PDB file of C-alpha atoms and ligand atoms in Angstrom:
ATOM      1  CA  UNK A 856     -13.156  -2.438  15.493  1.00  0.00           C
ATOM      2  CA  UNK A 857     -12.619  -6.039  15.054  1.00  0.00           C
ATOM      3  CA  UNK A 858     -11.604  -8.732  12.548  1.00  0.00           C
ATOM      4  CA  UNK A 859     -14.383  -9.834  11.018  1.00  0.00           C
ATOM      5  CA  UNK A 860     -15.263 -13.561  11.476  1.00  0.00           C
ATOM      6  CA  UNK A 861     -17.425 -13.727   8.428  1.00  0.00           C
ATOM      7  CA  UNK A 862     -14.897 -13.030   5.822  1.00  0.00           C
ATOM      8  CA  UNK A 863     -11.316 -13.280   5.491  1.00  0.00           C
ATOM      9  CA  UNK A 864     -10.446 -10.043   7.077  1.00  0.00           C
ATOM     10  CA  UNK A 865      -7.261  -8.497   6.819  1.00  0.00           C
ATOM     11  CA  UNK A 866      -8.079  -5.402   8.127  1.00  0.00           C
ATOM     12  CA  UNK A 867     -10.212  -4.629  11.575  1.00  0.00           C
ATOM     13  CA  UNK A 868     -13.587  -3.917   9.644  1.00  0.00           C
ATOM     14  CA  UNK A 869     -16.187  -5.286  12.015  1.00  0.00           C
ATOM     15  CA  UNK A 870     -17.797  -2.493  13.978  1.00  0.00           C
ATOM     16  CA  UNK A 871     -19.341  -3.529  17.699  1.00  0.00           C
ATOM     17  CA  UNK A 872     -20.648  -1.042  19.937  1.00  0.00           C
ATOM     18  CA  UNK A 873     -23.552  -1.116  22.632  1.00  0.00           C
ATOM     19  CA  UNK A 874     -26.587   0.772  22.488  1.00  0.00           C
ATOM     20  CA  UNK A 875     -28.201   3.339  25.150  1.00  0.00           C
ATOM     21  CA  UNK A 876     -30.835   0.196  25.582  1.00  0.00           C
ATOM     22  CA  UNK A 877     -28.408  -2.551  26.182  1.00  0.00           C
ATOM     23  CA  UNK A 878     -28.324  -3.860  22.574  1.00  0.00           C
ATOM     24  CA  UNK A 879     -25.421  -4.798  20.707  1.00  0.00           C
ATOM     25  CA  UNK A 880     -24.816  -3.276  17.117  1.00  0.00           C
ATOM     26  CA  UNK A 881     -22.495  -5.013  14.804  1.00  0.00           C
ATOM     27  CA  UNK A 882     -21.595  -3.774  11.495  1.00  0.00           C
ATOM     28  CA  UNK A 883     -18.966  -5.117   8.699  1.00  0.00           C
ATOM     29  CA  UNK A 884     -17.583  -2.235   6.854  1.00  0.00           C
ATOM     30  CA  UNK A 885     -16.780  -5.208   3.957  1.00  0.00           C
ATOM     31  CA  UNK A 886     -20.529  -5.827   3.822  1.00  0.00           C
ATOM     32  CA  UNK A 887     -21.469  -9.039   5.677  1.00  0.00           C
ATOM     33  CA  UNK A 888     -24.699  -8.809   6.983  1.00  0.00           C
ATOM     34  CA  UNK A 889     -25.567  -9.086  10.379  1.00  0.00           C
ATOM     35  CA  UNK A 890     -26.959 -12.656   9.982  1.00  0.00           C
ATOM     36  CA  UNK A 891     -23.692 -13.812   8.330  1.00  0.00           C
ATOM     37  CA  UNK A 892     -21.494 -12.399  11.169  1.00  0.00           C
ATOM     38  CA  UNK A 893     -23.708 -13.877  13.898  1.00  0.00           C
ATOM     39  CA  UNK A 894     -24.025 -17.016  11.946  1.00  0.00           C
ATOM     40  CA  UNK A 895     -19.929 -17.032  12.011  1.00  0.00           C
ATOM     41  CA  UNK A 896     -19.929 -16.394  15.889  1.00  0.00           C
ATOM     42  CA  UNK A 897     -22.731 -19.284  16.547  1.00  0.00           C
ATOM     43  CA  UNK A 898     -24.888 -16.637  17.868  1.00  0.00           C
ATOM     44  CA  UNK A 899     -28.605 -15.514  17.089  1.00  0.00           C
ATOM     45  CA  UNK A 900     -30.278 -12.163  17.434  1.00  0.00           C
ATOM     46  CA  UNK A 901     -31.265 -13.025  20.641  1.00  0.00           C
ATOM     47  CA  UNK A 902     -27.557 -12.707  21.977  1.00  0.00           C
ATOM     48  CA  UNK A 903     -27.686  -9.193  20.570  1.00  0.00           C
ATOM     49  CA  UNK A 904     -30.448  -8.339  22.175  1.00  0.00           C
ATOM     50  CA  UNK A 905     -31.179  -9.984  25.292  1.00  0.00           C
ATOM     51  CA  UNK A 906     -29.489 -10.014  28.651  1.00  0.00           C
ATOM     52  CA  UNK A 907     -27.437 -13.046  28.505  1.00  0.00           C
ATOM     53  CA  UNK A 908     -28.124 -15.597  30.714  1.00  0.00           C
ATOM     54  CA  UNK A 909     -24.694 -17.522  30.432  1.00  0.00           C
ATOM     55  CA  UNK A 910     -21.286 -16.261  30.478  1.00  0.00           C
ATOM     56  CA  UNK A 911     -18.830 -16.756  27.670  1.00  0.00           C
ATOM     57  CA  UNK A 912     -17.063 -19.462  29.484  1.00  0.00           C
ATOM     58  CA  UNK A 913     -20.269 -21.808  30.326  1.00  0.00           C
ATOM     59  CA  UNK A 914     -21.126 -21.219  26.578  1.00  0.00           C
ATOM     60  CA  UNK A 915     -17.937 -22.324  25.755  1.00  0.00           C
ATOM     61  CA  UNK A 916     -18.170 -25.330  27.831  1.00  0.00           C
ATOM     62  CA  UNK A 917     -21.668 -26.127  26.701  1.00  0.00           C
ATOM     63  CA  UNK A 918     -20.865 -26.155  22.832  1.00  0.00           C
ATOM     64  CA  UNK A 919     -17.400 -27.136  22.705  1.00  0.00           C
ATOM     65  CA  UNK A 920     -14.579 -25.987  21.009  1.00  0.00           C
ATOM     66  CA  UNK A 921     -16.363 -26.522  17.710  1.00  0.00           C
ATOM     67  CA  UNK A 922     -18.324 -23.731  18.448  1.00  0.00           C
ATOM     68  CA  UNK A 923     -15.885 -21.327  19.738  1.00  0.00           C
ATOM     69  CA  UNK A 924     -15.611 -18.502  17.439  1.00  0.00           C
ATOM     70  CA  UNK A 925     -11.783 -18.741  15.676  1.00  0.00           C
ATOM     71  CA  UNK A 926     -10.545 -15.677  13.313  1.00  0.00           C
ATOM     72  CA  UNK A 927      -8.775 -15.875  10.194  1.00  0.00           C
ATOM     73  CA  UNK A 928      -5.231 -14.818  10.526  1.00  0.00           C
ATOM     74  CA  UNK A 929      -4.413 -11.366  10.199  1.00  0.00           C
ATOM     75  CA  UNK A 930      -3.078 -11.896   6.551  1.00  0.00           C
ATOM     76  CA  UNK A 931      -5.687 -14.226   5.636  1.00  0.00           C
ATOM     77  CA  UNK A 932      -6.843 -12.449   2.304  1.00  0.00           C
ATOM     78  CA  UNK A 933      -3.373 -11.654   0.933  1.00  0.00           C
ATOM     79  CA  UNK A 934      -2.231 -15.313   1.944  1.00  0.00           C
ATOM     80  CA  UNK A 935       0.716 -15.852   4.435  1.00  0.00           C
ATOM     81  CA  UNK A 936       2.682 -13.045   5.770  1.00  0.00           C
ATOM     82  CA  UNK A 937       5.889 -12.630   3.696  1.00  0.00           C
ATOM     83  CA  UNK A 938       7.866 -13.331   6.964  1.00  0.00           C
ATOM     84  CA  UNK A 939       6.066 -16.619   7.573  1.00  0.00           C
ATOM     85  CA  UNK A 940       6.945 -17.715   4.021  1.00  0.00           C
ATOM     86  CA  UNK A 941      10.462 -17.505   4.556  1.00  0.00           C
ATOM     87  CA  UNK A 942      10.692 -13.946   2.551  1.00  0.00           C
ATOM     88  CA  UNK A 943      12.921 -11.387   3.774  1.00  0.00           C
ATOM     89  CA  UNK A 944      12.384  -7.486   4.056  1.00  0.00           C
ATOM     90  CA  UNK A 945      14.878  -5.995   1.755  1.00  0.00           C
ATOM     91  CA  UNK A 946      13.395  -2.285   2.078  1.00  0.00           C
ATOM     92  CA  UNK A 947      10.630   0.061   3.103  1.00  0.00           C
ATOM     93  CA  UNK A 948       9.715   3.179   1.321  1.00  0.00           C
ATOM     94  CA  UNK A 949       7.867   6.298   2.832  1.00  0.00           C
ATOM     95  CA  UNK A 950       5.168   7.468   0.942  1.00  0.00           C
ATOM     96  CA  UNK A 951       3.336  10.844   2.130  1.00  0.00           C
ATOM     97  CA  UNK A 952       6.220  11.446   5.038  1.00  0.00           C
ATOM     98  CA  UNK A 953       5.330   8.148   6.085  1.00  0.00           C
ATOM     99  CA  UNK A 954       1.683   7.959   6.059  1.00  0.00           C
ATOM    100  CA  UNK A 955       2.064   5.070   3.804  1.00  0.00           C
ATOM    101  CA  UNK A 956       4.739   2.543   3.971  1.00  0.00           C
ATOM    102  CA  UNK A 957       5.679   0.216   1.043  1.00  0.00           C
ATOM    103  CA  UNK A 958       7.400  -2.818   2.415  1.00  0.00           C
ATOM    104  CA  UNK A 959       9.329  -4.986  -0.116  1.00  0.00           C
ATOM    105  CA  UNK A 960       9.817  -8.415   0.747  1.00  0.00           C
ATOM    106  CA  UNK A 961      12.407 -10.906  -1.227  1.00  0.00           C
ATOM    107  CA  UNK A 962      12.439 -14.745  -0.953  1.00  0.00           C
ATOM    108  CA  UNK A 963      16.064 -16.815  -1.041  1.00  0.00           C
ATOM    109  CA  UNK A 964      14.527 -17.705  -4.562  1.00  0.00           C
ATOM    110  CA  UNK A 965      14.529 -14.529  -5.671  1.00  0.00           C
ATOM    111  CA  UNK A 966       9.779 -14.031  -5.625  1.00  0.00           C
ATOM    112  CA  UNK A 967       8.991 -10.523  -4.680  1.00  0.00           C
ATOM    113  CA  UNK A 968       6.177  -9.636  -2.612  1.00  0.00           C
ATOM    114  CA  UNK A 969       5.178  -5.594  -1.894  1.00  0.00           C
ATOM    115  CA  UNK A 970       3.090  -4.988   0.987  1.00  0.00           C
ATOM    116  CA  UNK A 971       1.562  -1.768   2.224  1.00  0.00           C
ATOM    117  CA  UNK A 972       0.870  -0.415   5.822  1.00  0.00           C
ATOM    118  CA  UNK A 973      -0.889   3.009   6.664  1.00  0.00           C
ATOM    119  CA  UNK A 974      -0.074   4.746   9.721  1.00  0.00           C
ATOM    120  CA  UNK A 975      -3.114   4.881  12.076  1.00  0.00           C
ATOM    121  CA  UNK A 976      -2.318   6.706  15.291  1.00  0.00           C
ATOM    122  CA  UNK A 977       0.612   5.742  16.692  1.00  0.00           C
ATOM    123  CA  UNK A 978       0.836   2.334  15.017  1.00  0.00           C
ATOM    124  CA  UNK A 979       1.154   0.630  11.308  1.00  0.00           C
ATOM    125  CA  UNK A 980      -1.632  -1.320   9.937  1.00  0.00           C
ATOM    126  CA  UNK A 981      -1.556  -3.684   7.150  1.00  0.00           C
ATOM    127  CA  UNK A 982      -3.731  -2.392   3.772  1.00  0.00           C
ATOM    128  CA  UNK A 983      -4.467   0.921   2.477  1.00  0.00           C
ATOM    129  CA  UNK A 984      -8.012   1.347   4.294  1.00  0.00           C
ATOM    130  CA  UNK A 985      -9.699   1.779   1.000  1.00  0.00           C
ATOM    131  CA  UNK A 986      -6.919   4.836  -0.346  1.00  0.00           C
ATOM    132  CA  UNK A 987      -6.528   4.096  -3.860  1.00  0.00           C
ATOM    133  CA  UNK A 988      -2.830   4.203  -4.744  1.00  0.00           C
ATOM    134  CA  UNK A 989      -3.242   7.171  -7.311  1.00  0.00           C
ATOM    135  CA  UNK A 990      -4.704   9.239  -4.330  1.00  0.00           C
ATOM    136  CA  UNK A 991      -1.074   8.905  -3.084  1.00  0.00           C
ATOM    137  CA  UNK A 992       1.924  11.542  -3.741  1.00  0.00           C
ATOM    138  CA  UNK A 993       4.727  10.992  -5.768  1.00  0.00           C
ATOM    139  CA  UNK A 994       7.612   8.972  -3.792  1.00  0.00           C
ATOM    140  CA  UNK A 995       9.951  11.582  -2.075  1.00  0.00           C
ATOM    141  CA  UNK A 996       7.225  13.898  -3.610  1.00  0.00           C
ATOM    142  CA  UNK A 997       8.690  16.946  -0.903  1.00  0.00           C
ATOM    143  CA  UNK A 998      12.086  16.638  -2.004  1.00  0.00           C
ATOM    144  CA  UNK A 999      11.153  16.676  -5.881  1.00  0.00           C
ATOM    145  CA  UNK A1000       9.025  19.847  -5.506  1.00  0.00           C
ATOM    146  CA  UNK A1001      12.167  21.573  -4.065  1.00  0.00           C
ATOM    147  CA  UNK A1002      14.416  20.223  -6.598  1.00  0.00           C
ATOM    148  CA  UNK A1003      11.541  21.895  -9.330  1.00  0.00           C
ATOM    149  CA  UNK A1004      11.752  25.061  -7.456  1.00  0.00           C
ATOM    150  CA  UNK A1005      15.502  25.374  -7.711  1.00  0.00           C
ATOM    151  CA  UNK A1006      15.751  24.252 -11.402  1.00  0.00           C
ATOM    152  CA  UNK A1007      17.491  20.963 -10.554  1.00  0.00           C
ATOM    153  CA  UNK A1008      16.833  18.083 -12.945  1.00  0.00           C
ATOM    154  CA  UNK A1009      14.611  15.137 -11.733  1.00  0.00           C
ATOM    155  CA  UNK A1010      14.668  11.252 -13.163  1.00  0.00           C
ATOM    156  CA  UNK A1011      11.602   9.933 -13.349  1.00  0.00           C
ATOM    157  CA  UNK A1012      11.989   5.931 -12.721  1.00  0.00           C
ATOM    158  CA  UNK A1013       9.898   3.048 -12.234  1.00  0.00           C
ATOM    159  CA  UNK A1014      10.303   1.742  -8.659  1.00  0.00           C
ATOM    160  CA  UNK A1015      11.330   3.116  -5.670  1.00  0.00           C
ATOM    161  CA  UNK A1016      14.658   0.921  -5.153  1.00  0.00           C
ATOM    162  CA  UNK A1017      15.558   3.013  -8.265  1.00  0.00           C
ATOM    163  CA  UNK A1018      14.594   6.125  -7.081  1.00  0.00           C
ATOM    164  CA  UNK A1019      16.699   5.252  -3.428  1.00  0.00           C
ATOM    165  CA  UNK A1020      19.867   4.366  -5.245  1.00  0.00           C
ATOM    166  CA  UNK A1021      19.833   7.768  -7.523  1.00  0.00           C
ATOM    167  CA  UNK A1022      19.060   9.861  -4.838  1.00  0.00           C
ATOM    168  CA  UNK A1023      21.928   7.986  -2.631  1.00  0.00           C
ATOM    169  CA  UNK A1024      24.077   9.200  -5.955  1.00  0.00           C
ATOM    170  CA  UNK A1025      23.377  12.729  -5.299  1.00  0.00           C
ATOM    171  CA  UNK A1026      20.489  13.275  -7.669  1.00  0.00           C
ATOM    172  CA  UNK A1027      16.621  14.028  -7.324  1.00  0.00           C
ATOM    173  CA  UNK A1028      14.211  11.212  -8.980  1.00  0.00           C
ATOM    174  CA  UNK A1029      10.886  10.207  -8.274  1.00  0.00           C
ATOM    175  CA  UNK A1030       8.278   7.626  -9.063  1.00  0.00           C
ATOM    176  CA  UNK A1031       4.650   6.788  -8.084  1.00  0.00           C
ATOM    177  CA  UNK A1032       2.646   4.315  -6.509  1.00  0.00           C
ATOM    178  CA  UNK A1033       1.266   1.560  -8.457  1.00  0.00           C
ATOM    179  CA  UNK A1034       4.134   0.213 -10.854  1.00  0.00           C
ATOM    180  CA  UNK A1035       3.967   0.253 -14.556  1.00  0.00           C
ATOM    181  CA  UNK A1036       0.708  -0.736 -15.113  1.00  0.00           C
ATOM    182  CA  UNK A1037      -0.862   2.455 -13.487  1.00  0.00           C
ATOM    183  CA  UNK A1038       1.290   5.345 -13.751  1.00  0.00           C
ATOM    184  CA  UNK A1039      -0.183   8.147 -12.120  1.00  0.00           C
ATOM    185  CA  UNK A1040      -0.398  10.631 -14.753  1.00  0.00           C
ATOM    186  CA  UNK A1041      -2.079  13.462 -12.810  1.00  0.00           C
ATOM    187  CA  UNK A1042      -0.241  13.563 -10.382  1.00  0.00           C
ATOM    188  CA  UNK A1043       3.091  13.674 -12.212  1.00  0.00           C
ATOM    189  CA  UNK A1044       1.840  16.172 -14.173  1.00  0.00           C
ATOM    190  CA  UNK A1045       0.962  18.387 -11.388  1.00  0.00           C
ATOM    191  CA  UNK A1046       3.733  18.078  -9.537  1.00  0.00           C
ATOM    192  CA  UNK A1047       6.671  18.120 -12.119  1.00  0.00           C
ATOM    193  CA  UNK A1048       5.201  21.382 -14.569  1.00  0.00           C
ATOM    194  CA  UNK A1049       7.686  23.545 -15.853  1.00  0.00           C
ATOM    195  CA  UNK A1050      10.645  21.003 -14.551  1.00  0.00           C
ATOM    196  CA  UNK A1051      13.529  19.752 -16.355  1.00  0.00           C
ATOM    197  CA  UNK A1052      12.767  15.690 -16.439  1.00  0.00           C
ATOM    198  CA  UNK A1053      14.386  12.875 -17.873  1.00  0.00           C
ATOM    199  CA  UNK A1054      12.429   9.671 -17.971  1.00  0.00           C
ATOM    200  CA  UNK A1055      14.318   6.448 -17.669  1.00  0.00           C
ATOM    201  CA  UNK A1056      11.768   3.543 -18.178  1.00  0.00           C
ATOM    202  CA  UNK A1057      12.143  -0.360 -17.639  1.00  0.00           C
ATOM    203  CA  UNK A1058      13.522  -1.772 -20.763  1.00  0.00           C
ATOM    204  CA  UNK A1059      10.879  -4.213 -21.060  1.00  0.00           C
ATOM    205  CA  UNK A1060       7.520  -4.252 -22.785  1.00  0.00           C
ATOM    206  CA  UNK A1061       5.678  -2.918 -19.741  1.00  0.00           C
ATOM    207  CA  UNK A1062       8.231  -0.162 -18.624  1.00  0.00           C
ATOM    208  CA  UNK A1063       8.126   0.892 -22.250  1.00  0.00           C
ATOM    209  CA  UNK A1064       4.190   1.043 -22.742  1.00  0.00           C
ATOM    210  CA  UNK A1065       4.436   2.704 -19.602  1.00  0.00           C
ATOM    211  CA  UNK A1066       6.973   5.191 -20.291  1.00  0.00           C
ATOM    212  CA  UNK A1067       5.254   6.312 -23.672  1.00  0.00           C
ATOM    213  CA  UNK A1068       2.078   7.002 -21.611  1.00  0.00           C
ATOM    214  CA  UNK A1069       4.132   9.191 -19.268  1.00  0.00           C
ATOM    215  CA  UNK A1070       6.015  11.024 -22.449  1.00  0.00           C
ATOM    216  CA  UNK A1071       2.677  11.645 -23.654  1.00  0.00           C
ATOM    217  CA  UNK A1072       1.453  13.597 -20.118  1.00  0.00           C
ATOM    218  CA  UNK A1073       4.881  15.185 -19.403  1.00  0.00           C
ATOM    219  CA  UNK A1074       5.722  16.492 -22.982  1.00  0.00           C
ATOM    220  CA  UNK A1075       3.169  19.746 -23.091  1.00  0.00           C
ATOM    221  CA  UNK A1076       4.066  20.674 -19.152  1.00  0.00           C
ATOM    222  CA  UNK A1077       7.526  20.101 -18.397  1.00  0.00           C
ATOM    223  CA  UNK A1078      10.541  22.597 -19.803  1.00  0.00           C
ATOM    224  CA  UNK A1079      12.441  20.145 -20.882  1.00  0.00           C
ATOM    225  CA  UNK A1080      11.783  16.258 -21.340  1.00  0.00           C
ATOM    226  CA  UNK A1081      14.730  13.464 -22.221  1.00  0.00           C
ATOM    227  CA  UNK A1082      14.027  10.259 -22.603  1.00  0.00           C
ATOM    228  CA  UNK A1083      16.971   7.714 -21.645  1.00  0.00           C
ATOM    229  CA  UNK A1084      16.333   3.921 -22.323  1.00  0.00           C
ATOM    230  CA  UNK A1085      18.789   1.705 -20.894  1.00  0.00           C
ATOM    231  CA  UNK A1086      19.755  -1.773 -22.366  1.00  0.00           C
ATOM    232  CA  UNK A1087      17.281  -4.372 -23.028  1.00  0.00           C
ATOM    233  CA  UNK A1088      15.995  -6.390 -19.803  1.00  0.00           C
ATOM    234  CA  UNK A1089      17.829  -3.454 -17.700  1.00  0.00           C
ATOM    235  CA  UNK A1090      16.697  -0.662 -15.581  1.00  0.00           C
ATOM    236  CA  UNK A1091      17.754   2.776 -14.191  1.00  0.00           C
ATOM    237  CA  UNK A1092      19.743   1.015 -11.535  1.00  0.00           C
ATOM    238  CA  UNK A1093      21.660  -1.033 -13.992  1.00  0.00           C
ATOM    239  CA  UNK A1094      22.274   2.250 -16.137  1.00  0.00           C
ATOM    240  CA  UNK A1095      23.270   4.100 -12.900  1.00  0.00           C
ATOM    241  CA  UNK A1096      25.798   1.099 -11.862  1.00  0.00           C
ATOM    242  CA  UNK A1097      27.325   1.361 -15.700  1.00  0.00           C
ATOM    243  CA  UNK A1098      27.075   5.078 -16.481  1.00  0.00           C
ATOM    244  CA  UNK A1099      26.731   6.835 -12.989  1.00  0.00           C
ATOM    245  CA  UNK A1100      24.565   9.922 -12.927  1.00  0.00           C
ATOM    246  CA  UNK A1101      26.265  11.614 -15.723  1.00  0.00           C
ATOM    247  CA  UNK A1102      24.980   8.503 -18.110  1.00  0.00           C
ATOM    248  CA  UNK A1103      21.425   8.949 -16.400  1.00  0.00           C
ATOM    249  CA  UNK A1104      20.544  12.368 -16.962  1.00  0.00           C
ATOM    250  CA  UNK A1105      21.487  12.309 -20.454  1.00  0.00           C
ATOM    251  CA  UNK A1106      21.290  15.831 -22.391  1.00  0.00           C
ATOM    252  CA  UNK A1107      19.354  17.361 -19.537  1.00  0.00           C
ATOM    253  CA  UNK A1108      22.495  19.510 -17.971  1.00  0.00           C
TER     254      UNK A1108
HETATM  255 ZN1   ZN B1189     -17.162  -8.982   7.372  1.00  0.00          ZN
END
């Protein structure tokens, strides 16, 4: 598996293999045709099917540097890597016991960037390899399932950073992969059925809209459901800082 030279390939998606009869077989899983891959490499079909009569070095010397295949940087599709843009890695959130990592990068100017990586064998590669965020478990789902089993209240918030802050303060919390735009209602319902839940949205328009959807989904299945809304423009972490865990839990205990 290699990066495909015919499209901006941030994950290796070009499969190259040699058939029993000696022919080279090329397949881009992103959908490039063989002709497109060959064109990007300055090659033709005969290069795949005929025994080469010159070495790559002679090919290079003949065609010059202009003909040497160049590959896009690993992160071509998503723009330069955040580290190359002067951003700093501020936190790494593990989903599914570390099968997926969500990296949170921030620039000195305050800009944010979120990047997913996926464990493949003993290494992590950029991207999700076609897995939608809706297929991921909830954040810290294993702890949350234990909390629900033990009858402990669970705080549902909008960001992994808020979850981590609340967990450090000694209470169970969770969120879903994908943010306010796409709450994972099916997973929330499955994991939080029968639980005592406190919903703490970000107090902005997308946060409140998201909270209404989560509320409607959880209301029929939870043992108790309480909404605690931070001050306008604030989120669960601000509320935690101002009022502590007791302020977050509201009437749940
Ligand atoms: Zn391709």
